XYZ file of C-alpha atoms in Angstrom:
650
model
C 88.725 119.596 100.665
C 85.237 119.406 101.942
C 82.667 120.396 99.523
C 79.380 121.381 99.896
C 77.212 119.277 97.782
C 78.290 115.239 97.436
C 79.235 113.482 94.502
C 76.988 111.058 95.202
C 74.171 110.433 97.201
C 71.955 106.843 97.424
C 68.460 107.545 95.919
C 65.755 105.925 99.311
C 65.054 103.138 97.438
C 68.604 101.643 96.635
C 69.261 102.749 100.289
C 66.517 100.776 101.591
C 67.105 97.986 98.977
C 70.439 97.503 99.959
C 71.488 93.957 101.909
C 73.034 96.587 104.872
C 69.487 98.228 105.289
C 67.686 94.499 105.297
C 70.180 93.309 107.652
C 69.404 96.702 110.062
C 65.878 95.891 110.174
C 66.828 92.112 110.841
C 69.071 93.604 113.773
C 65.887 95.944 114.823
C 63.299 92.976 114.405
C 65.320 90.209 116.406
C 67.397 92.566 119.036
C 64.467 95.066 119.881
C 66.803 97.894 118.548
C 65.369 100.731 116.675
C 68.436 101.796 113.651
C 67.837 104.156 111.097
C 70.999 105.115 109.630
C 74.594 103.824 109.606
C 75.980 105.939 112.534
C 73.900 104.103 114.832
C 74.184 100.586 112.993
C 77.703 101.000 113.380
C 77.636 102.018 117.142
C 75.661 98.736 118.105
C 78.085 97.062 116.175
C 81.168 97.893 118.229
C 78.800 98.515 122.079
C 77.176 95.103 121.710
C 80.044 93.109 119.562
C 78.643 89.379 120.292
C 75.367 90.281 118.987
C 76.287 91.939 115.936
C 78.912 89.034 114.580
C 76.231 86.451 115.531
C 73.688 88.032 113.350
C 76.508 88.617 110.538
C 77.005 84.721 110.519
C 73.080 84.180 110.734
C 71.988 86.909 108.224
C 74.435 85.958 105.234
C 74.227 82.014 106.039
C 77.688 80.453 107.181
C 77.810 77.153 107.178
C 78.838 75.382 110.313
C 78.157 75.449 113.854
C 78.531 78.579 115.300
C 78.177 77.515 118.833
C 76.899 79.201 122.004
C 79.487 81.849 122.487
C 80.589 84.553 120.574
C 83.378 86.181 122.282
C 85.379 85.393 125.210
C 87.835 87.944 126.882
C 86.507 90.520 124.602
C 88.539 93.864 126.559
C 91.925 91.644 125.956
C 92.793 92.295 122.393
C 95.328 90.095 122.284
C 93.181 87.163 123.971
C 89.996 87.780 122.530
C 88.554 84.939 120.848
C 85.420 84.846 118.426
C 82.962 81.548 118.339
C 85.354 79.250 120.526
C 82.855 76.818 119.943
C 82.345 77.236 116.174
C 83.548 74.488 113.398
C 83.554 75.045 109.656
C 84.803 74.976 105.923
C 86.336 78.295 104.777
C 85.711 76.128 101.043
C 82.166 74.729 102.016
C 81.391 78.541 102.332
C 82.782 79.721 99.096
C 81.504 76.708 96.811
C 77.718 78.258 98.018
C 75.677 77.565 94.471
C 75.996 74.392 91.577
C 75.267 74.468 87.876
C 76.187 75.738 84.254
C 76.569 79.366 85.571
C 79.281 81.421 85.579
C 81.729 81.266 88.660
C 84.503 82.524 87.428
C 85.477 84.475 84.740
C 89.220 85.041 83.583
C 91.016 86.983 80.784
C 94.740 87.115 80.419
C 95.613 90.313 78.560
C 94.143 90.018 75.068
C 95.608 85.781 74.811
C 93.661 83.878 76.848
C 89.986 83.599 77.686
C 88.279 81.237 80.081
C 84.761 80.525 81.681
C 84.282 77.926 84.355
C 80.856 77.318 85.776
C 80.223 76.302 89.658
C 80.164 72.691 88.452
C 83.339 73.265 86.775
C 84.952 74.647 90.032
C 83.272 72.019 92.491
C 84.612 69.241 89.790
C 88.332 70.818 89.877
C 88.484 71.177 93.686
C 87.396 67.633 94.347
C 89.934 66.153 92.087
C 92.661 68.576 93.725
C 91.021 67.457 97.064
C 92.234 63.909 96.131
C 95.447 64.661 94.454
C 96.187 66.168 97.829
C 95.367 63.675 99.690
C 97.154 61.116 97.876
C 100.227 63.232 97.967
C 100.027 63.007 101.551
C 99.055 66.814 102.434
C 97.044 66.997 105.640
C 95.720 69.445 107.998
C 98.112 72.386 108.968
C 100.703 71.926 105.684
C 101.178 74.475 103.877
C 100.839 74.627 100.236
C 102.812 77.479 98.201
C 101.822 78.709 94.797
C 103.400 81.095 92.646
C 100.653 81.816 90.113
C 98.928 83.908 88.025
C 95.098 85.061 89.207
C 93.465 83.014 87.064
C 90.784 80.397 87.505
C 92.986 77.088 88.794
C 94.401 78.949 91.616
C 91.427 79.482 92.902
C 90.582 75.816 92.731
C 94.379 75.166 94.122
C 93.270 77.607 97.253
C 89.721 76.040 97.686
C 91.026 72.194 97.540
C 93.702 73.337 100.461
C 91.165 74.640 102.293
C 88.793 71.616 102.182
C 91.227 69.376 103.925
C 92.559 72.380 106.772
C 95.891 73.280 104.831
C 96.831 76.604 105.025
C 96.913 78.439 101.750
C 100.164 81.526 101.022
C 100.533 82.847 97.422
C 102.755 85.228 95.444
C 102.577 86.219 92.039
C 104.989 85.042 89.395
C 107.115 88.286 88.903
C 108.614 87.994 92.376
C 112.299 87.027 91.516
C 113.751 83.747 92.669
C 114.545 85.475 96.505
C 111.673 86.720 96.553
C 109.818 83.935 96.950
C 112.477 82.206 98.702
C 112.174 84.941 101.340
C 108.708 84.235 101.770
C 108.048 80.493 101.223
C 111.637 79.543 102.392
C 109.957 80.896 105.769
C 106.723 78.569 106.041
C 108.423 75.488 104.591
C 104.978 74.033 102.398
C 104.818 70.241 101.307
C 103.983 71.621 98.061
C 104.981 74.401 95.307
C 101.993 75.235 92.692
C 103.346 77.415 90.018
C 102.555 78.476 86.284
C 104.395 77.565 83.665
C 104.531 80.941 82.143
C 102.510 84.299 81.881
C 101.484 87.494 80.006
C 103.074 90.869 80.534
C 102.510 93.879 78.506
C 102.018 91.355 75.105
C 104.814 89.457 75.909
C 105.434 85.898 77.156
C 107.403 85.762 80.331
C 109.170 82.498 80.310
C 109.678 81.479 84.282
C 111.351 77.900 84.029
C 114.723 78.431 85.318
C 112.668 80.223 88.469
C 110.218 77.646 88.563
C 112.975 74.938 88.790
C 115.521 76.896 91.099
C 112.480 77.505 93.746
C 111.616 74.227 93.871
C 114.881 72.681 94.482
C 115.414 75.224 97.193
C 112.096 74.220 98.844
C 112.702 70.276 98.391
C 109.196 69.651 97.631
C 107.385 68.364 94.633
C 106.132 70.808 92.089
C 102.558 70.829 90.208
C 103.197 72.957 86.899
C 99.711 74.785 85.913
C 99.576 75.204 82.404
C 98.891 78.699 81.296
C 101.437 80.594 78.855
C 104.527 78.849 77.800
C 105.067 74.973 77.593
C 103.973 73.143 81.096
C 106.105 69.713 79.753
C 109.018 71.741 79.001
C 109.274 73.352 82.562
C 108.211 70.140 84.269
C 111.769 68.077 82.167
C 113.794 70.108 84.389
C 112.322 70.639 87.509
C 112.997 67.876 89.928
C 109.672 66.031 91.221
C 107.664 68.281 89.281
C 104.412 67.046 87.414
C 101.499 69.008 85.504
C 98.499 69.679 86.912
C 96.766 67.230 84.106
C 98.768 64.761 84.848
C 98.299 64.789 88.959
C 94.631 64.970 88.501
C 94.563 62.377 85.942
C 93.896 59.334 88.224
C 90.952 61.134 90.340
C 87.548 61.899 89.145
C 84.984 64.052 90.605
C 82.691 63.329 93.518
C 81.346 65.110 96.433
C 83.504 67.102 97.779
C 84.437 66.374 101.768
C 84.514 69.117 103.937
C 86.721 68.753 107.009
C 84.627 70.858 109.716
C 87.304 73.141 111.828
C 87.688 75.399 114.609
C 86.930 79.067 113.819
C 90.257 80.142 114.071
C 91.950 77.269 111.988
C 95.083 78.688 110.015
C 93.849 79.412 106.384
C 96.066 81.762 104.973
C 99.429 83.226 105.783
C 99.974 86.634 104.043
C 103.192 88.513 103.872
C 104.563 91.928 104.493
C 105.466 94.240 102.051
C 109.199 92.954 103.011
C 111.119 96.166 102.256
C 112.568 96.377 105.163
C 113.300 93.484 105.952
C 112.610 89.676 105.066
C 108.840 90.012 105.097
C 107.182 89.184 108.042
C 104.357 85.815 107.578
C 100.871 87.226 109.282
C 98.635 83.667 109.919
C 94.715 84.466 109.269
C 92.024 82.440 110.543
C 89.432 81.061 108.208
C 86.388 81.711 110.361
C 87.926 85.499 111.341
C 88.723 85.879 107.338
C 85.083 84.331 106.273
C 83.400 86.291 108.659
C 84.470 90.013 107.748
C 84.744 89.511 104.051
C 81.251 88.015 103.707
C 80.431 91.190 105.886
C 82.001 93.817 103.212
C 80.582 91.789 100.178
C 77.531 91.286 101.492
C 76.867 94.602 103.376
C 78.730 97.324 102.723
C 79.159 96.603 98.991
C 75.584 95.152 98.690
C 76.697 91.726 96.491
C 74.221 89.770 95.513
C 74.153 86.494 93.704
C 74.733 86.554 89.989
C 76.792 89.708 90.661
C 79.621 89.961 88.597
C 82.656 91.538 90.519
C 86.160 92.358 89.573
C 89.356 93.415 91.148
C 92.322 94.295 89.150
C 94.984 92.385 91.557
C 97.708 89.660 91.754
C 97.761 86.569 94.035
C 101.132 88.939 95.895
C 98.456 91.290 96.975
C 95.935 90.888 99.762
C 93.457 91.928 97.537
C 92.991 88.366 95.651
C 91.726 86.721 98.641
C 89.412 89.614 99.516
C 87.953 89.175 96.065
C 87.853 85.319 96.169
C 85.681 85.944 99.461
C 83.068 87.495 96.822
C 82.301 83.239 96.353
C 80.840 83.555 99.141
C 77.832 85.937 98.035
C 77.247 84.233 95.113
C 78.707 86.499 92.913
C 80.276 85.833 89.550
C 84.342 86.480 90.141
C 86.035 88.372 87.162
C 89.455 87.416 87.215
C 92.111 89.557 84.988
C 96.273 88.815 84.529
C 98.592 90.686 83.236
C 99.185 94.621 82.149
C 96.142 96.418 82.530
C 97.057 98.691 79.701
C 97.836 95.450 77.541
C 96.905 95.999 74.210
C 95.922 99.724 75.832
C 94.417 101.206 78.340
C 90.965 100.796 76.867
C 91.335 96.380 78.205
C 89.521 96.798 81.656
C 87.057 98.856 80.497
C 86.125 96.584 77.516
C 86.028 93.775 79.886
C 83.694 95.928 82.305
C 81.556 96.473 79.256
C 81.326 92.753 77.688
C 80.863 91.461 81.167
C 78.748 93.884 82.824
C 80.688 94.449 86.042
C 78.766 95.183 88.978
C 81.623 96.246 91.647
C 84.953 97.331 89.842
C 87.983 97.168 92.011
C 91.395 98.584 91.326
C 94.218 101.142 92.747
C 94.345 104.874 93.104
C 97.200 104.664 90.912
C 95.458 102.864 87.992
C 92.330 105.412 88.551
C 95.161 108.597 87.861
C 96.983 106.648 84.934
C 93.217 106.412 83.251
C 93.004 110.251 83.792
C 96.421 111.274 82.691
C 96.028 109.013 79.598
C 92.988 111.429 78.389
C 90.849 108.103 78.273
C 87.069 108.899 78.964
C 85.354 105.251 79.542
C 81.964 107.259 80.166
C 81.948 107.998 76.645
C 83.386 105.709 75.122
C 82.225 102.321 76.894
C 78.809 101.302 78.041
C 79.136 100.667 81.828
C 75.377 100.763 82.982
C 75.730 97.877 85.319
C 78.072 99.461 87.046
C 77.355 100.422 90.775
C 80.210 100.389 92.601
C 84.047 100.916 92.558
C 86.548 100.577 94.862
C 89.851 102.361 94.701
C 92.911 101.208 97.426
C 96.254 100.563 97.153
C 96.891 104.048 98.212
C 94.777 106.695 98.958
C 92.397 108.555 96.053
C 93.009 111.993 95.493
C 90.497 114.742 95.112
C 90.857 115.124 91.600
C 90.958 111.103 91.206
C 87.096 111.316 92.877
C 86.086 113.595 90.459
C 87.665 112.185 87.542
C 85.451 108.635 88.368
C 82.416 110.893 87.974
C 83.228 113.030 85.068
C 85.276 110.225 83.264
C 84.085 106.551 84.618
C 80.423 107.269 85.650
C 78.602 109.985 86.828
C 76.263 107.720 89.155
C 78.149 105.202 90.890
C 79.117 104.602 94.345
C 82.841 104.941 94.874
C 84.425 103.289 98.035
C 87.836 104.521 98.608
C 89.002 101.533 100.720
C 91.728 101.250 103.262
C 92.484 98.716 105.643
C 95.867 95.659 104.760
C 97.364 92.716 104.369
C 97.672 92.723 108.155
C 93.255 92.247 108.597
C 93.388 90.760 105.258
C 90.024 93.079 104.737
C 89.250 96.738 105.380
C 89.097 99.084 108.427
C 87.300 102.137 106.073
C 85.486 101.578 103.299
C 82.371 102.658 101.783
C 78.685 101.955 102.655
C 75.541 102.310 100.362
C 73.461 104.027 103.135
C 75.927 107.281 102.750
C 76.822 110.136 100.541
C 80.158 109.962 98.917
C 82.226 113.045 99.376
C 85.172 114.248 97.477
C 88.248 113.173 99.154
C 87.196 111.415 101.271
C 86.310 107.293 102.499
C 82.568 106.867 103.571
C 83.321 105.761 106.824
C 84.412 102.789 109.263
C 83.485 99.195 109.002
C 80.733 97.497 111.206
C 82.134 95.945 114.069
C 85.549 97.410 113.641
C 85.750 100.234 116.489
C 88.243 102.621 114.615
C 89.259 106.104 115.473
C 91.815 108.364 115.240
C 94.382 109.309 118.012
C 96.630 112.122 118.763
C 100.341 111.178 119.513
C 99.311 110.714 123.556
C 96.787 108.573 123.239
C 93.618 110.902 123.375
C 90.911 110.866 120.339
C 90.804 113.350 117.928
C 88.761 115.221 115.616
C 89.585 117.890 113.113
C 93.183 117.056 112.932
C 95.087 114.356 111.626
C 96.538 111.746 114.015
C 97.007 107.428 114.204
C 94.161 104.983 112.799
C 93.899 103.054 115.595
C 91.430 100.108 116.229
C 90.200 100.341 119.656
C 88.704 96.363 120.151
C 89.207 93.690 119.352
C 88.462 92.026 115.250
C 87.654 88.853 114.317
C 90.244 89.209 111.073
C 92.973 90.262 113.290
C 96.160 87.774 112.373
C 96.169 84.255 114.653
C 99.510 84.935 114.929
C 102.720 85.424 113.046
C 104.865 82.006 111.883
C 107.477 81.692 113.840
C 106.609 83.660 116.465
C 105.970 81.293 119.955
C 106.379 84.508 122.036
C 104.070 86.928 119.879
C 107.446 89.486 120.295
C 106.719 90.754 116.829
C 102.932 90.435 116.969
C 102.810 92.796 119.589
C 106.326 94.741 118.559
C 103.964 94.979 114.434
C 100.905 96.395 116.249
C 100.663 97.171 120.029
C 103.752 98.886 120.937
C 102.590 102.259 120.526
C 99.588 102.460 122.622
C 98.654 99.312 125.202
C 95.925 97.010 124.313
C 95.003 98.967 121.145
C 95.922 98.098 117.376
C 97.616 100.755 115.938
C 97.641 100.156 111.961
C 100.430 102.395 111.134
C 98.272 105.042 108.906
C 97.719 109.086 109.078
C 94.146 109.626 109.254
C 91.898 112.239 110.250
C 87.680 112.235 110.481
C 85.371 114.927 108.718
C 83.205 116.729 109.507
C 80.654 114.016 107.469
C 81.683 111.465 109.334
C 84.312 109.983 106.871
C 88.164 109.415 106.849
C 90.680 110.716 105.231
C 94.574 108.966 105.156
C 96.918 111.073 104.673
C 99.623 107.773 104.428
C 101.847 105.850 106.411
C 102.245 107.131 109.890
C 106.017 105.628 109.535
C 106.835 107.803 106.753
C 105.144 110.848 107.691
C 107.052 113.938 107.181
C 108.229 116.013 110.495
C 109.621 119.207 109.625
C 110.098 121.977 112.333
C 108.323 118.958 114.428
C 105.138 119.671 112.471
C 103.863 116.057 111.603
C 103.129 115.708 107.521
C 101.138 113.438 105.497
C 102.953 112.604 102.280
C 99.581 112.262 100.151
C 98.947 115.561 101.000
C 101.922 116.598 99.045
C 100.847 113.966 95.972
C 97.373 115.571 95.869
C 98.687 118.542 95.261
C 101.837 117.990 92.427
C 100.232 115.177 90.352
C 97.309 116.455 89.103
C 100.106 118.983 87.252
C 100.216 117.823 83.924
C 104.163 117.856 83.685
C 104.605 115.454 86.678
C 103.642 111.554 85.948
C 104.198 110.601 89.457
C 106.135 111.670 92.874
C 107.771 110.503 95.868
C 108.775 112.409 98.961
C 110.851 111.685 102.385
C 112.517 113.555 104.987
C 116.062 113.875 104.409
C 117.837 114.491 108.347
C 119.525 117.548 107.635
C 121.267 120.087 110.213
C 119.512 118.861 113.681
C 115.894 118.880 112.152
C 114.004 117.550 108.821
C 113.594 118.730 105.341
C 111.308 117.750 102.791
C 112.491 116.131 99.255
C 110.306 115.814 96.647
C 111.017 113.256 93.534
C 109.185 114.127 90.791
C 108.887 111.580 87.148
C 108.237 113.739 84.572
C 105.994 112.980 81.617
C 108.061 112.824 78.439
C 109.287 115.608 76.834
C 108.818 117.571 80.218
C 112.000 118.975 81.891
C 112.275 120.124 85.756
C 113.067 123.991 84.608
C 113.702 126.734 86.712
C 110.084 127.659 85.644
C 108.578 124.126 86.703
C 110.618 124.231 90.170
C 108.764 127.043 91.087
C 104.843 126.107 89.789
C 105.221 122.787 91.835
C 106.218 124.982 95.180
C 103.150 127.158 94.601
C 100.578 124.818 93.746
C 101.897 123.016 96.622
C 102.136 126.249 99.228
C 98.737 127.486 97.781
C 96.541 123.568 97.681
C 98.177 122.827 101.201
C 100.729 124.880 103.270
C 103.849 126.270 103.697
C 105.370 123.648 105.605
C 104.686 121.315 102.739
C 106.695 123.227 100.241
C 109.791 121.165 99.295
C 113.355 122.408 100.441
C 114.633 120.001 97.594
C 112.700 118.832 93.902
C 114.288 116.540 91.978
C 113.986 114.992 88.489
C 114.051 111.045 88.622
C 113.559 108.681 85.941
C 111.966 106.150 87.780
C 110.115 105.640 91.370
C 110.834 101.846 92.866
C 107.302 100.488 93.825
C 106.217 97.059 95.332
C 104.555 94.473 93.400
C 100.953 95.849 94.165
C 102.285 99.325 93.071
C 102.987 100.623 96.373
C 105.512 102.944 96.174
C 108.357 102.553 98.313
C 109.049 105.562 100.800
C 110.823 104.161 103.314
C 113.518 102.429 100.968
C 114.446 105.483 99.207
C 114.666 107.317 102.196
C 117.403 104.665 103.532
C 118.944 105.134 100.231
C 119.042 108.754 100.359
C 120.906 108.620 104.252
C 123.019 105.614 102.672
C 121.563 103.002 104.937
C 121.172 99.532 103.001
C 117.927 98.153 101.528
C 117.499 94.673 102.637
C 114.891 93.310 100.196
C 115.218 94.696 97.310
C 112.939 91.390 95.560
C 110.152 92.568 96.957
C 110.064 95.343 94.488
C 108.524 95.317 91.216
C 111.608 97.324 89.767
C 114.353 97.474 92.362
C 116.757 98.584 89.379
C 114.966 102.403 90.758
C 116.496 102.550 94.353
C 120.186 103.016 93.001
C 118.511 106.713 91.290
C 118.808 107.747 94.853
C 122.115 106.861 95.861
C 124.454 109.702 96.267
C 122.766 112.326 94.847
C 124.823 115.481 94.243
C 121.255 117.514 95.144
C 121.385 116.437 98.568
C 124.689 117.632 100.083
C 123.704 121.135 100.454
């Protein structure tokens, strides 16, 4: 996996341009430290903890009071707390510049285009601000929104955050239970959703939702305008009012800021759910402020004017990382709907017209561009372009080398990794480092990550559990509902005392990097060998024949064997022929043990909304256990492909 040259390496004066390097000399200058490279930034970071999160908060300007301390009972993960002392605004923070230029940016598919300066945005959150208050909304309620990402939720978010409510979103393909199983959870004095959207070029008409939800909830409803007819969905849902009409009566003055502890409640995020009814992780707005303005500002080098994109929904954990990006200054480009709607040429085009400066999306999306035979390098002018990010799942080889040969030859590409559960990243990339093929840069500062064997010991040179060894300021207040902290601690602490284990298959390089190899939980363990799954995707879908795959372990006479589901390309069939090419370029790109006992042809692989796909749930299917959440998938319709299969009984 490890080649010998890099695909990328930073030239010494963007390295020593870069916001990380100025921030390592600040560190040198004001702590008497003497830091050349990022090894050693990062080891101060995680040896002298209170030092390096003060200067974070001093070197990329946080408003509030940060107070005297910044970390009591730092070797208690569980009890550590960061700035005790501080108060602040999570929106004071993000509404950081005024004027005619561009805050936000939004396209929806190829229908709707929108532009809304700082003064725009400051205008619309002060009204909301109001509208809230009027309402009745006050510190600590929750307001829910099922909405598109588009410019007025951010507002919605920032208005919430002004007065201390806490902030949970989902995106408006989640099914009526689906949101119910998340917002029925949190109980919020007020549902925000759209009153329509764009999918794939067609309208997606959500009233009945819209109006079933709301009932459900027993709160009023504000009905954003976006695709569809707001008046139409607002006649029958009970209590329910546009968003024109609530702000109507308010106009725009200064914004007031309510100054709050550090770790205030600002958002609650949810778990994937498909296991269960989706557990609702609390995140502070200082601990959430603090490490995203840290990868914005550091390791992906944002500065203001910037623009940056992220192709996500408000379901994923990914929209509030990229709303963060407010708080550098940076331009946000916002995007809804299919990104292959008209084609796959849309992101690209808005990349070009825009000039991106960071361009964030999945590993998935990254392989769909490749299989589609698309080459945006020569067909789309992307020379603002400096960095991408890929997460969601992790990048293959070939995906790395297609961004090069068919994005851009000379841009930095972060493979990410970290979760909804830090609501940020615990590897990522860094502009003071090579990229190499395969693999993520390295760690985040402050974030004292390493990889463990299955008794607790560090290892190197073989894969074992991403584990976080100290304590975070992003690591979740709490869960709702949760006085004892049973499933805090059950989520994240069970496996090895006093250490966050994240639930990933990881393994350091020899350059200092990570690779995951997936979720420790659905790791493969055949003849008690442990398995990564993405070491088994690497291998079969870069074959031309095979669109995309899933694979479990099927429990099968006292031990484990591995079963590979395979969607075929059209026109492809799983021959005799095909059978055996995928068990050789599998046997020959990573072992034997990796070689499938069982391949089978499936029309369809269920995925989550963020286009996660879904091991755990098929496996259940497969050993005829029931799936409990099947609305937390994008297209649960897929799970009953594995029910009973006639393949599997011998």
């Amino acid at each position: 996996m490890q080649d010998e040259k890099p695909l990328w390496r930073p030239s010494e004066q963007s390295r020593r341009a870069s916001p990380m390097h100025v921030f390592m000399e600040a560190c040198n200058e004001r702590f008497g430290l003497s830091l050349s490279d990022f090894e050693g930034l990062h080891a101060w970071s995680i040896a002298e903890r209170e030092n390096f999160w003060t200067a974070v908060w001093d070197f990329c300007g946080i408003r509030g009071d940060r107070g005297d301390r910044a970390l009591t009972n730092a070797h208690d993960m569980l009890e550590a707390r960061f700035f005790p002392d501080a108060s602040l605004n999570f929106a004071e923070n993000l509404l950081v510049r005024a004027g005619d230029g561009d805050a936000l940016i939004f396209r929806g598919e190829d229908k709707v285009r929108d532009r809304w300066s700082w003064d725009r945005l400051t205008a619309t959150v002060s009204r909301l601000q109001q509208a809230y208050l009027a309402l009745g909304i006050a510190k600590g309620d929750r307001i829910a929104a099922m909405m598109p990402n588009m410019p007025e939720t951010i507002a919605c978010m920032l208005a919430a955050a002004s007065i201390g409510a806490i902030w949970s979103s989902c995106s408006p393909d989640f099914g009526e239970q689906g949101v119910m199983d998340r917002f029925g959870q949190i109980e919020p004095k007020l549902f925000i959703a759209c009153s329509g959207y764009w999918y794939n070029g067609k309208l997606q008409d959500v009233t009945e939702k819209v109006s079933a939800v709301s009932r459900r909830l027993v709160v009023p409803a504000l009905i954003v305008h976006y695709a569809g007819d707001a008046d139409a969905v607002v006649k029958v849902t009970e209590n329910a009012r546009t968003l024109d009409d609530f702000l109507a009566p308010f106009e725009p003055r200064a914004v007031e800021y309510v100054a709050l502890p550090f770790s205030h409640p600002l958002y609650i995020l949810f778990s994937s759910g498909t296991t269960g009814v989706p557990k609702c992780i609390v995140h502070s707005a200082g601990g959430t402020l603090l490490q995203l303005v840290k990868e914005h500002r550091l390791h992906c080098g944002v500065v203001p004017g910037e623009k940056v994109f992220y192709f996500t929904t408000c379901g994923w954990m990914m929209w509030n990382w990229l709303v963060n990006g407010l708080a550098a200054g940076a331009t946000l480009c916002l995007y809804d709907g299919s990104p292959f709607a008209p084609d796959g040429n849309v992101l690209f085009d808005y990349g070009q017209d825009e000039k991106f400066a960071v361009f964030g999306t999945s590993a998935k999306y990254i392989d769909a561009v490749r299989k589609s035979g698309l080459k945006p390098a020569t067909s789309h002018d992307l020379s603002s372009l400096r960095l991408m990010t890929s997460t969601g799942s992790p990048l293959s080889p070939e995906g790395f080398t297609f961004v090069y040969e068919g994005i851009k030859s000379d841009v930095q590409l972060a493979s990410i990794s970290g979760g909804t559960d830090i609501v940020s990243c615990f590897v990522l990339g860094n502009p003071l480092q090579p990229v190499w093929r395969g693999e993520i840069q390295g760690p985040g500062l402050g974030l004292a990550v390493d990889v463990w064997s299955e008794d607790g010991k560090p290892v190197r040179g073989e894969k074992g559990e991403l584990v976080c060894t100290k304590a975070f300021p992003s690591m979740p207040i709490m869960f709702w509902n949760d006085p004892g902290r049973g499933k805090y601690r059950a989520a994240y602490f069970e496996r090895f005392d006093n250490i966050w284990c994240h639930g990933d298959f990881a393994e350091w390089t020899s350059h200092g990097g990570l690779v995951i190899h997936g979720r420790s939980d659905a790791t493969l363990n055949p003849g008690g060998v442990r398995i990564g799954t993405a070491e088994i995707y690497n291998q079969v879908e870069q074959m031309e024949e095979v669109a995309e795959a899933l694979c479990i372990g099927q429990d099968w006479e006292d031990d484990v064997r591995v079963v590979l589901f395979v969607r075929l390309v059209p026109d492809a069939r799983l021959t005799d022929e095909l059978i055996k090419a995928i068990k050789t370029r599998i046997r020959t790109g990573a072992t034997p043990r990796h070689v499938p006992a069982k391949i089978i042809a499936v029309s369809d692989i269920p995925r989550t909304k963020s286009g996660k796909i879904v091991e755990l749930a098929v496996r259940d299917m497969v050993h005829g256990r029931p799936v409990r959440n099947k609305e937390a998938l994008a297209n649960p319709e897929a799970l009953d492909l594995f029910a009973g299969l006639a393949e599997l009984r011998d």
